[in-house]
Coordinates of N, CA and C in Angstrom, one line a residue:
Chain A
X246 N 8.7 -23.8 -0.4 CA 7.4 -23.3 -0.4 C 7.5 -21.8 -0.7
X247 N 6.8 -21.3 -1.3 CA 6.5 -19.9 -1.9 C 6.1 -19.2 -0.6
X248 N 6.9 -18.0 -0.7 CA 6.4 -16.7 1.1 C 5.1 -16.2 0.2
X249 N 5.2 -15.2 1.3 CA 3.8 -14.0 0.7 C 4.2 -13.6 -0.7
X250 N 3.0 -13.5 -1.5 CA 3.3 -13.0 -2.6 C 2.3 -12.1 -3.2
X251 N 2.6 -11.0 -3.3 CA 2.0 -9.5 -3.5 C 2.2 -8.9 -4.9
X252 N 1.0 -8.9 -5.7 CA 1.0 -7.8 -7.0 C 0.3 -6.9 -7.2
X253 N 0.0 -5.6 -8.0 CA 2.1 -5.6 -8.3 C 2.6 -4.8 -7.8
X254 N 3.9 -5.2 -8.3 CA 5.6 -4.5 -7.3 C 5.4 -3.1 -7.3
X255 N 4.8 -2.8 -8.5 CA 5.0 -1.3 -8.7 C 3.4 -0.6 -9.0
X256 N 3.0 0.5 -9.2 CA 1.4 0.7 -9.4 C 1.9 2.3 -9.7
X257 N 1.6 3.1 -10.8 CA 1.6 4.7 -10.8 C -0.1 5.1 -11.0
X258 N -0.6 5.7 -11.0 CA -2.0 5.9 -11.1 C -2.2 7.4 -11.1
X259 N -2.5 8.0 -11.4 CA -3.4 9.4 -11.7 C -4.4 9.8 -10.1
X260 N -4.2 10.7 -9.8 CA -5.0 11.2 -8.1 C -6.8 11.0 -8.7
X261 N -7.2 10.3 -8.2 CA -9.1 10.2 -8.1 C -9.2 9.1 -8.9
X262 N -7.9 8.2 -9.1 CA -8.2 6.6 -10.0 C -8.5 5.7 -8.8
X263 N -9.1 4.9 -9.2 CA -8.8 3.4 -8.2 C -7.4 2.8 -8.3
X264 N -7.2 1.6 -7.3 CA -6.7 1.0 -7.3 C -6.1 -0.2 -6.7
X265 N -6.4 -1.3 -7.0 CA -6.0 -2.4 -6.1 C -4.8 -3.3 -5.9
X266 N -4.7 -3.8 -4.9 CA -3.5 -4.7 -4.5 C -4.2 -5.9 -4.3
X267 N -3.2 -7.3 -4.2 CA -3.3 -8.3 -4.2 C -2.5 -8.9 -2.9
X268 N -3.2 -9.9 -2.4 CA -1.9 -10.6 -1.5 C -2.0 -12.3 -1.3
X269 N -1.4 -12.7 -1.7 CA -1.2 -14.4 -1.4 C -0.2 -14.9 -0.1
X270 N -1.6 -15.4 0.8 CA -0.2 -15.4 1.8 C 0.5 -17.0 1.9
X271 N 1.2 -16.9 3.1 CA 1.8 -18.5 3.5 C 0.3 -19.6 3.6
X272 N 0.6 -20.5 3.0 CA -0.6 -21.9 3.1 C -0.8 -22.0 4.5
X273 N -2.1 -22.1 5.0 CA -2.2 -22.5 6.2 C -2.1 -21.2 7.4
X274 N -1.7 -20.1 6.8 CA -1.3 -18.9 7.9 C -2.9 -18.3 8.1
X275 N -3.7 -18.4 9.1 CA -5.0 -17.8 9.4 C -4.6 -15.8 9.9
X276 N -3.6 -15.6 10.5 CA -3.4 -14.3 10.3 C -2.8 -13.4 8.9
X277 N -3.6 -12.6 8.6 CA -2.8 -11.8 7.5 C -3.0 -10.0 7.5
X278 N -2.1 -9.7 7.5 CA -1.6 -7.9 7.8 C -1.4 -7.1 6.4
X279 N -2.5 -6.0 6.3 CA -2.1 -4.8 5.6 C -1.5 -4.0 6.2
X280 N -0.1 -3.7 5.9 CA 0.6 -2.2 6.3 C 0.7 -1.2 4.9
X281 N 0.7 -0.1 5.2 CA 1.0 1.3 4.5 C 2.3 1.3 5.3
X282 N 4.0 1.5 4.3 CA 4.9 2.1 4.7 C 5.6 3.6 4.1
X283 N 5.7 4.6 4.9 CA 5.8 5.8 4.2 C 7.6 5.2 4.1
X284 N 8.6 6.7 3.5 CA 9.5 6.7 3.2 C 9.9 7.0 4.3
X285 N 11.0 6.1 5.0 CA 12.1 6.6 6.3 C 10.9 6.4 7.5
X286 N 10.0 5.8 7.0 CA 8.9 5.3 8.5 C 8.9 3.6 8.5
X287 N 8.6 3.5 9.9 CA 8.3 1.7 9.8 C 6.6 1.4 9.9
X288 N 6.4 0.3 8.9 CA 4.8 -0.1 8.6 C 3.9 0.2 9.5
X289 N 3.0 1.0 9.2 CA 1.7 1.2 9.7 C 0.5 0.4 9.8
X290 N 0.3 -0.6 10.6 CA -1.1 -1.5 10.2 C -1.9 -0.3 9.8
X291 N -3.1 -1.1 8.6 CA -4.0 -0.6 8.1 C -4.9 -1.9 8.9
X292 N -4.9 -3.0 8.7 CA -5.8 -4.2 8.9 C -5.3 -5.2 9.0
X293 N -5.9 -5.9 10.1 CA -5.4 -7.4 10.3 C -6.6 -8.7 10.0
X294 N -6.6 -9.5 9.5 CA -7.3 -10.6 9.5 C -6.8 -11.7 10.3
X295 N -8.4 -12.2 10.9 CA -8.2 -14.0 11.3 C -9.0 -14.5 10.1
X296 N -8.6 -15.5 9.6 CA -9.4 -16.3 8.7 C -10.2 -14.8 8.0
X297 N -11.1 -15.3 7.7 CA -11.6 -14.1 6.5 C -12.6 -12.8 7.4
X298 N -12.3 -13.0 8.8 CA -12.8 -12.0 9.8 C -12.0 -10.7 10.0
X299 N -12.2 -9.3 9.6 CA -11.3 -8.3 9.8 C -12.1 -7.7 11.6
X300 N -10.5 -8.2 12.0 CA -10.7 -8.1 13.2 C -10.1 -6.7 14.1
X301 N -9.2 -6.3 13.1 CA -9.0 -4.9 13.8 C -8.5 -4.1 12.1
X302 N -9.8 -3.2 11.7 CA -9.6 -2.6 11.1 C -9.3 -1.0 11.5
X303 N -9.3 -0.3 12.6 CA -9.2 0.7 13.2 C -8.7 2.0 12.5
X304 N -7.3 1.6 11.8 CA -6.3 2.3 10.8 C -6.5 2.4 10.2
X305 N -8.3 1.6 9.3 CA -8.3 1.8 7.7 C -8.8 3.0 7.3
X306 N -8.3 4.1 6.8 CA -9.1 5.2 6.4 C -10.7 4.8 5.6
X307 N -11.4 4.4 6.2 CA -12.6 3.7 5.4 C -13.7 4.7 4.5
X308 N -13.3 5.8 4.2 CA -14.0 6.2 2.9 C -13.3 6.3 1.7
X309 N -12.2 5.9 1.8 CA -11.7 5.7 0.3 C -10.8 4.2 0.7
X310 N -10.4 3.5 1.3 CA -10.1 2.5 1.1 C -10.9 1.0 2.0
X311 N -10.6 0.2 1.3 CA -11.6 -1.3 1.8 C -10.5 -2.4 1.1
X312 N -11.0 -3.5 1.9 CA -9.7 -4.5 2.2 C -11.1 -6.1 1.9
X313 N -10.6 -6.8 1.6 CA -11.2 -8.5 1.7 C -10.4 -9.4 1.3
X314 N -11.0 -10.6 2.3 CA -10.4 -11.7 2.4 C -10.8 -12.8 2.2
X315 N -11.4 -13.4 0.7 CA -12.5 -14.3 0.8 C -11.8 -15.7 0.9
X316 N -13.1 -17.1 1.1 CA -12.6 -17.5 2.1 C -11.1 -17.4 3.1
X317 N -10.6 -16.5 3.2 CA -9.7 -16.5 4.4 C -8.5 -17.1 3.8
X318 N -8.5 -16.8 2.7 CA -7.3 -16.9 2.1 C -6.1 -15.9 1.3
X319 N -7.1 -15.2 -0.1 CA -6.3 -14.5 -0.7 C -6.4 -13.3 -0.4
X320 N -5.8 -11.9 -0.6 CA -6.6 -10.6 0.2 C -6.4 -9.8 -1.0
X321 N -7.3 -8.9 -0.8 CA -7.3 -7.7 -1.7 C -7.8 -6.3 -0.9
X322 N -6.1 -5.1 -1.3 CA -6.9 -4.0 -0.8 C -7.1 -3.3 -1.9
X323 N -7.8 -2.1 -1.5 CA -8.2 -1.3 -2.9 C -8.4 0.4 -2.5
X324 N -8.4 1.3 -3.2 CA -8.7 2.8 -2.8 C -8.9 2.6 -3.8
X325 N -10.2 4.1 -3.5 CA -11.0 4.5 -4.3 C -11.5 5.8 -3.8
X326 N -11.3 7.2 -4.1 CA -10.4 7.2 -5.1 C -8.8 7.7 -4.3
X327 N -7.9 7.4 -5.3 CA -6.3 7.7 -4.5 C -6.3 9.3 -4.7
X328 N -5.4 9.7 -3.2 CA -4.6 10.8 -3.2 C -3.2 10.8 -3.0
X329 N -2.8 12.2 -3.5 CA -1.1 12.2 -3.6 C -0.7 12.0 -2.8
X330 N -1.4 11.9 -1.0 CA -0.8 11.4 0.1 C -0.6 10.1 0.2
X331 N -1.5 9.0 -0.6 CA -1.9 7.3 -0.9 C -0.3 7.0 -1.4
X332 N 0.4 7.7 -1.7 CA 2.0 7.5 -2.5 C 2.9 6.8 -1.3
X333 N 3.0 5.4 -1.1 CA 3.9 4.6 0.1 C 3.6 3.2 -0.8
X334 N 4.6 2.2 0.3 CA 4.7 1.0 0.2 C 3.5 0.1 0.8
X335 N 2.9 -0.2 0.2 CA 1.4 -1.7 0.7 C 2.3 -2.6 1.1
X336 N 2.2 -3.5 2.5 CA 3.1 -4.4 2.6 C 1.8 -5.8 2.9
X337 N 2.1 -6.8 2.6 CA 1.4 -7.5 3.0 C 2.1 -8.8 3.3
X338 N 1.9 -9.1 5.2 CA 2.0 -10.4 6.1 C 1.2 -11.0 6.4
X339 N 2.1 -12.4 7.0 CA 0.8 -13.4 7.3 C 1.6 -14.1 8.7
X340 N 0.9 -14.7 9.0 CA 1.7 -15.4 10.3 C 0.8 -16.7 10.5
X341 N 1.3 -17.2 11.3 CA 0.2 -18.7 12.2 C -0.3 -18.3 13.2
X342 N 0.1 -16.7 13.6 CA -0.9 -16.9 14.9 C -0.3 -16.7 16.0
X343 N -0.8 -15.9 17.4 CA 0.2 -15.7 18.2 C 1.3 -15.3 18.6
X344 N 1.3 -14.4 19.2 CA 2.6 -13.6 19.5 C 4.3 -13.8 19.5
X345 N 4.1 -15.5 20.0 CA 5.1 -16.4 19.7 C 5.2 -16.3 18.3
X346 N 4.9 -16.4 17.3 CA 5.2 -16.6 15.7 C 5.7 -15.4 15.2
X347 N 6.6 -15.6 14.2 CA 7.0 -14.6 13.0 C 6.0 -14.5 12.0
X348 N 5.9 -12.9 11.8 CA 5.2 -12.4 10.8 C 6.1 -12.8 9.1
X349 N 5.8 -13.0 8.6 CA 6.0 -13.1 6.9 C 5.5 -12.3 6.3
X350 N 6.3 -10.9 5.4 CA 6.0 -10.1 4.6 C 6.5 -10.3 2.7
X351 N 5.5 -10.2 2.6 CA 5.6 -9.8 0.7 C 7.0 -8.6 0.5
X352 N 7.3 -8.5 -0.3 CA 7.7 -7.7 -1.1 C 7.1 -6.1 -1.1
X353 N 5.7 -6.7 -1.4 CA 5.0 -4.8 -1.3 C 5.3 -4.5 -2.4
X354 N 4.1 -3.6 -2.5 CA 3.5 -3.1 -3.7 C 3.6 -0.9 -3.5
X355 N 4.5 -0.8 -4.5 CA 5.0 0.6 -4.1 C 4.4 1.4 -5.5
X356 N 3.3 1.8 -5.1 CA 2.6 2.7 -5.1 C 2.9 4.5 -5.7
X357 N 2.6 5.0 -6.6 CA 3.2 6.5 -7.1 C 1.7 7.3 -7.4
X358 N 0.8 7.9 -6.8 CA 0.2 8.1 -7.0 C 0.2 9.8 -7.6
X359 N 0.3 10.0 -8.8 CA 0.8 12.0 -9.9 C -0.5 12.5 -9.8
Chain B
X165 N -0.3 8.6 24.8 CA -0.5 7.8 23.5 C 0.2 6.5 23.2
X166 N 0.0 5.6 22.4 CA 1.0 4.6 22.4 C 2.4 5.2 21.6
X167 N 3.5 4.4 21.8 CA 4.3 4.6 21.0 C 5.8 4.2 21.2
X168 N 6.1 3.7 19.8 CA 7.5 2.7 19.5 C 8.2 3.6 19.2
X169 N 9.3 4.0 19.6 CA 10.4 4.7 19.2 C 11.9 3.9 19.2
X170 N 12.6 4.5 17.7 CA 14.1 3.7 17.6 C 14.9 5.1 17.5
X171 N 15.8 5.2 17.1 CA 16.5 6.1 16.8 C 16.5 6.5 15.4
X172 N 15.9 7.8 15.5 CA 15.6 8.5 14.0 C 16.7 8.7 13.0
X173 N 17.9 8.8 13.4 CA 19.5 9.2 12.8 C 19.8 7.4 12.7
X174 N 20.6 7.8 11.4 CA 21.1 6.4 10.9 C 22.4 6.3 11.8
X175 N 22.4 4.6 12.3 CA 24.0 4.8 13.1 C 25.0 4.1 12.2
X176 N 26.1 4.7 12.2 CA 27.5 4.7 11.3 C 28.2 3.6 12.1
X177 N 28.6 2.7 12.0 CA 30.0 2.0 13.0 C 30.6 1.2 11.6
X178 N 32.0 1.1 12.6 CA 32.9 0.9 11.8 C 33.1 -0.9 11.6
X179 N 33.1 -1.7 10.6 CA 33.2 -3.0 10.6 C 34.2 -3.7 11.9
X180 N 33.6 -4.6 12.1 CA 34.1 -5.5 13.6 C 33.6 -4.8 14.9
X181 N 33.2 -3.9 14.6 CA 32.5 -3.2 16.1 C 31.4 -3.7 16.3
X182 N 30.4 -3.8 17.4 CA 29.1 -4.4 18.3 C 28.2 -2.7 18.3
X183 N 27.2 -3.2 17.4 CA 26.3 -2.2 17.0 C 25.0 -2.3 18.2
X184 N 24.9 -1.3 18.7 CA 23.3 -1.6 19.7 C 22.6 -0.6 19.1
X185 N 21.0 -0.8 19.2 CA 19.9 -0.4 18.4 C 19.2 0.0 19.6
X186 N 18.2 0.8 19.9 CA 17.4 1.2 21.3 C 15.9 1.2 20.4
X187 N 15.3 -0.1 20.8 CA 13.9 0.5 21.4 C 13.0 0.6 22.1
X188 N 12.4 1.6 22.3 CA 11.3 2.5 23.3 C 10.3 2.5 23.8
X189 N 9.3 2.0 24.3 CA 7.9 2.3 23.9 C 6.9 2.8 25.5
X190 N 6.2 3.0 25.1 CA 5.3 3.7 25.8 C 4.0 3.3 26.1
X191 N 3.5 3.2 27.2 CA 1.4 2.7 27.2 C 1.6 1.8 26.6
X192 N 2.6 1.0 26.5 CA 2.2 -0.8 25.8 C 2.6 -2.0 27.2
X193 N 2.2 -2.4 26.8 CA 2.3 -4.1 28.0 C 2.3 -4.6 27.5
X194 N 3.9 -5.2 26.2 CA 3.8 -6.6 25.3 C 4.5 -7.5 26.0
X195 N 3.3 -8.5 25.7 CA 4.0 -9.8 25.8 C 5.1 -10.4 25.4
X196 N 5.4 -9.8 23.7 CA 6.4 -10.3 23.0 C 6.9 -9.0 22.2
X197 N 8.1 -9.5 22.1 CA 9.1 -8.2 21.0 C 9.9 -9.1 20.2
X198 N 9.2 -8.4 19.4 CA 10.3 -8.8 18.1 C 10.8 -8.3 17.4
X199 N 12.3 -8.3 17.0 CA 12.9 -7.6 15.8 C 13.2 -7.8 14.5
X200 N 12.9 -7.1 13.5 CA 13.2 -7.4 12.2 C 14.4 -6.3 10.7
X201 N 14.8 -7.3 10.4 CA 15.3 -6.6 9.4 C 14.8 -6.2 7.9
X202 N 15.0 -5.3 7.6 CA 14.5 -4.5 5.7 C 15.3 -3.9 4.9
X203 N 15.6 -4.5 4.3 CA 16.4 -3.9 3.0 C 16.1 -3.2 1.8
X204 N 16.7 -2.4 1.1 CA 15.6 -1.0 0.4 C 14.9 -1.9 -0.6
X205 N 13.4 -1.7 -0.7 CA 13.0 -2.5 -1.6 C 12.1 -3.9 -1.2
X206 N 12.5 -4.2 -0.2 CA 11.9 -5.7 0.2 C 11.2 -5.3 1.7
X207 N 10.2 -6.4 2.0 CA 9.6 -6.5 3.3 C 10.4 -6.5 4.6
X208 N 10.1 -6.5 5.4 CA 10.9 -7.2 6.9 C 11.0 -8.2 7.1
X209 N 12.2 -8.6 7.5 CA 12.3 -10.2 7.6 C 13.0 -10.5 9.3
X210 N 12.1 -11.3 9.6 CA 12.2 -11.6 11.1 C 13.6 -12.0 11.7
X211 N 14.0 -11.8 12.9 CA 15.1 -11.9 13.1 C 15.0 -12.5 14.4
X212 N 14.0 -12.1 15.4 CA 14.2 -12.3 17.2 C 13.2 -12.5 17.5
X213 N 12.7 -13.0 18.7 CA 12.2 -12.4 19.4 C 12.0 -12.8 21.0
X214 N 11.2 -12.1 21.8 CA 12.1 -12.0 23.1 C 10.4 -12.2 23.5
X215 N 10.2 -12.7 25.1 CA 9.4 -12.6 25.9 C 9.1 -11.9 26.7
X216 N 8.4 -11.7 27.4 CA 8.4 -10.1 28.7 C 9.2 -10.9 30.0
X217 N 9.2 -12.8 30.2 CA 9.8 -12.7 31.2 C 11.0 -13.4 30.6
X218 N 12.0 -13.0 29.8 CA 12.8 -13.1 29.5 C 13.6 -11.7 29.3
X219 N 15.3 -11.8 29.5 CA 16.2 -10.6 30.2 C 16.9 -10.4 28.9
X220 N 17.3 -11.8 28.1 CA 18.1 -11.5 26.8 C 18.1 -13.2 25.9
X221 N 18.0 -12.6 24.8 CA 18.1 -13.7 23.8 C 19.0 -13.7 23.1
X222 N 19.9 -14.6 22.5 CA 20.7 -14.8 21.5 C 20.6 -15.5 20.4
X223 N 20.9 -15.1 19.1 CA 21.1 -15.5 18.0 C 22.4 -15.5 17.2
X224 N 23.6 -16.8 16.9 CA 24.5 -16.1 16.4 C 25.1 -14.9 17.2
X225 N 25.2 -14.0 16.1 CA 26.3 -12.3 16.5 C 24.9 -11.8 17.0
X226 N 23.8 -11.9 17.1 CA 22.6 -11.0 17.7 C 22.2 -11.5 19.1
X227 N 22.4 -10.3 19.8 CA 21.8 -10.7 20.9 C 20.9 -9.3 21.8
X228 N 19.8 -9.5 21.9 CA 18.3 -8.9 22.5 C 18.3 -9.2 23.6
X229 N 18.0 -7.5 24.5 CA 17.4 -7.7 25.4 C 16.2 -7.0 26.1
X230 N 15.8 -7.5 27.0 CA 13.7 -6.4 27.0 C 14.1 -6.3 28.5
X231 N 13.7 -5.3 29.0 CA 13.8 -4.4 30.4 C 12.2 -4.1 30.2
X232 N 11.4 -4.9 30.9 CA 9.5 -4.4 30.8 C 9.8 -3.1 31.9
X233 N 10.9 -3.1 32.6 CA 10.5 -1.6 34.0 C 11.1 -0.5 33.2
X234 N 12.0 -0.6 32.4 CA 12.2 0.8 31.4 C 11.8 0.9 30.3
X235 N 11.1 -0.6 29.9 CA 10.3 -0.3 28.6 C 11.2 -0.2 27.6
X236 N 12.2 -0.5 27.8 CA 13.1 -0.7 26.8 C 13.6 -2.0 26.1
X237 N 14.2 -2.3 25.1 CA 14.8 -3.7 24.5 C 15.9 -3.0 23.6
X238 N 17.3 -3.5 23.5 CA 18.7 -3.3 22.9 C 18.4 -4.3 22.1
X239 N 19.4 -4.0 20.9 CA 19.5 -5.2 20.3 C 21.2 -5.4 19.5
X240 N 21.6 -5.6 19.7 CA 22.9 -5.7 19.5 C 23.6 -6.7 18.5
X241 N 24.5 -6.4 17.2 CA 24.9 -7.4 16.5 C 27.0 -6.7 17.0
X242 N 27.0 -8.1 17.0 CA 28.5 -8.2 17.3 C 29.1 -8.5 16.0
X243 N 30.9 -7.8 15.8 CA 31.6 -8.3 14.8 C 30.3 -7.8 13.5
X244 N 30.2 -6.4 13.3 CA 29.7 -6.3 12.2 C 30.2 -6.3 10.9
X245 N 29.2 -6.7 10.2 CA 29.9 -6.5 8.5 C 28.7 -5.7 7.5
X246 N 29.3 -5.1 6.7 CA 29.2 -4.2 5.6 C 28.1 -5.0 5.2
X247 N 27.6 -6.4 5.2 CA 26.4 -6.9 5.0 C 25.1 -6.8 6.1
X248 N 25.6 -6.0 7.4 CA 24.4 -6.0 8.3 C 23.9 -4.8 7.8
X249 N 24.5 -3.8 6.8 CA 24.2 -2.7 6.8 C 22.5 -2.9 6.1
X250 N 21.2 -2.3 6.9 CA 19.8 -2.4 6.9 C 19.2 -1.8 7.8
X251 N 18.1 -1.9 8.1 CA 17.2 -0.8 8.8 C 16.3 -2.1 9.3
X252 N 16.4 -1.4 11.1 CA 16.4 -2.8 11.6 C 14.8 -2.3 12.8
X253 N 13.6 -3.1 12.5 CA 12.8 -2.2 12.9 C 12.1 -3.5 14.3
X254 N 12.2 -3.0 15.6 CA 11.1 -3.7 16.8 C 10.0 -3.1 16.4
X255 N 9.5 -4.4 16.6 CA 7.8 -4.5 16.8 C 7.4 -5.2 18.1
X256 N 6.0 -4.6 18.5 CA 5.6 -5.3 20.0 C 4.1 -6.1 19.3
X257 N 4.0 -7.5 19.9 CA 2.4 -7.7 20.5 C 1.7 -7.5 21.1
X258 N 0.5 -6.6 21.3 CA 0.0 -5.9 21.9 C -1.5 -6.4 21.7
X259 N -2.6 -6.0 23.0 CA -3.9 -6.1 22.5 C -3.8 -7.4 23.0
X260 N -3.0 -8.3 23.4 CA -3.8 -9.4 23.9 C -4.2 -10.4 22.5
X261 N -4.0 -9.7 21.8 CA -4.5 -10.8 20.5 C -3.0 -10.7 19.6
X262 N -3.3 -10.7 18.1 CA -2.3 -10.9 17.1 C -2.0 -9.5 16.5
X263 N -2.1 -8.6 17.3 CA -1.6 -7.5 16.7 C -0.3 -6.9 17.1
X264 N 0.4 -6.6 15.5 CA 1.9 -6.6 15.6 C 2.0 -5.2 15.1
X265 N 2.6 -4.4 16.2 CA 2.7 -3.0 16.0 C 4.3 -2.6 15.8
X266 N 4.6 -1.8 15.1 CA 6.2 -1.9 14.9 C 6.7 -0.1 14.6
X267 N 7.6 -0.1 15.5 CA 8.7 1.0 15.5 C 9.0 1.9 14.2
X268 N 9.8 2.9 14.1 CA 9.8 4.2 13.1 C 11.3 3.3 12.3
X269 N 12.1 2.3 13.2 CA 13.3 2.0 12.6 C 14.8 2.9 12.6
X270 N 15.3 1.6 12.6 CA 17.5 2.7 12.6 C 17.9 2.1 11.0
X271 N 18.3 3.0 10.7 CA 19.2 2.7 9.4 C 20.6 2.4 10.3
X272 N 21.3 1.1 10.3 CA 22.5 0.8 10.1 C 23.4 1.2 9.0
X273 N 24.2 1.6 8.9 CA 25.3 1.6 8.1 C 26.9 1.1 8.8
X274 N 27.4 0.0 8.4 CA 28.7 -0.7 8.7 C 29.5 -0.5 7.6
X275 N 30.6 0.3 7.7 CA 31.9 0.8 7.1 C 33.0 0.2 7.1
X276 N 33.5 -0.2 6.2 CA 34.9 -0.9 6.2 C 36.0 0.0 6.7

């Protein structure tokens, strides 16, 4: 079975462009996590989903970035517009749920914003 | 404030030595800890994890332990090799729900 699968790997963009991410998580996983990782830091939630409910968005910088999950499956985040600080790794997990469970992370999507 | 701390300095040991990892936290009451591994380039990939009424877990050469009165959790790989070398990051569940908050991370490095 295929893990999380996140595009794309890489993204360079211009400062005041858009830009979006993609995330396909594990079949069946009702939790799914946006992290932002900087360089030599460990992942930052930006957002967690249950099913297609964002249940703790708290972290999202919400005037330039927004995140969805339609039906509660595939996710997409997006900035609008990027700054030279937006330059880190997008990680995207999923789990089954509960503290007991392992999270499952993508690859991530590493980001250069000039 | 809340907060996960590991050790900011990468730790160096020499292959066949028993590497321990420290981490920290603060203003949390998790239920669960878990530790994961990341390699340059790729996601974290799960490795442990421990309960609050649990003292130490074993895996293989890994073995975890959570102290909830010092708020601490070790994590320890025995008999290291030049392939453990990664950056090995605790995360706590916290909130009572499904949120998985996770540490600044140690860069291992194992030396022949």
């Amino acid at each position: 079975e295929a893990g999380v699968v996140q595009s794309p790997r890489y993204k360079i963009i211009e400062k005041k462009q858009p830009v979006a991410f993609w995330c396909n998580p594990i079949s069946g996983h009702n939790t799914l996590y946006w992290y932002r990782q900087n360089l030599g830091q460990g992942p930052e939630l930006l957002i967690r989903y249950e099913n297609e409910e964002a249940v703790d968005d708290s972290q999202l910088p919400k005037d330039r970035f927004s995140a969805e999950r339609l039906k509660g499956v595939d996710s997409t985040l997006k900035i609008q517009p990027a700054e030279l600080g937006d330059s880190a790794v997008y990680l995207c997990a999923s789990s089954s749920g509960g503290g007991n469970t392992e999270a499952f992370f993508g690859q991530g999507t590493r980001l250069t914003v000039v | 404030s809340q907060k996960i701390e590991q050790n900011s300095e990468a730790l160096n040991i020499q292959e066949g030595k028993t590497a321990t990892l420290t981490c920290n936290y603060t203003n949390y009451s998790p239920a669960y800890l878990q530790w994961y591994r990341q390699d340059p380039g790729r996601g974290p990939v799960f490795l442990l994890l421990i309960r609050e009424n649990e003292k130490e877990k074993r895996k293989e050469r890994l073995k975890v332990t959570f102290d909830t009165t010092l708020k601490q959790s070790l994590f320890h790989i025995t008999a290291s090799q030049p392939a453990d070398s990664a950056t090995y990051l605790c995360a706590l569940y916290t909130g009572g729900g499904n949120k998985l908050t996770f540490g600044t991370g140690t860069q291992l490095k194992v030396e022949l």
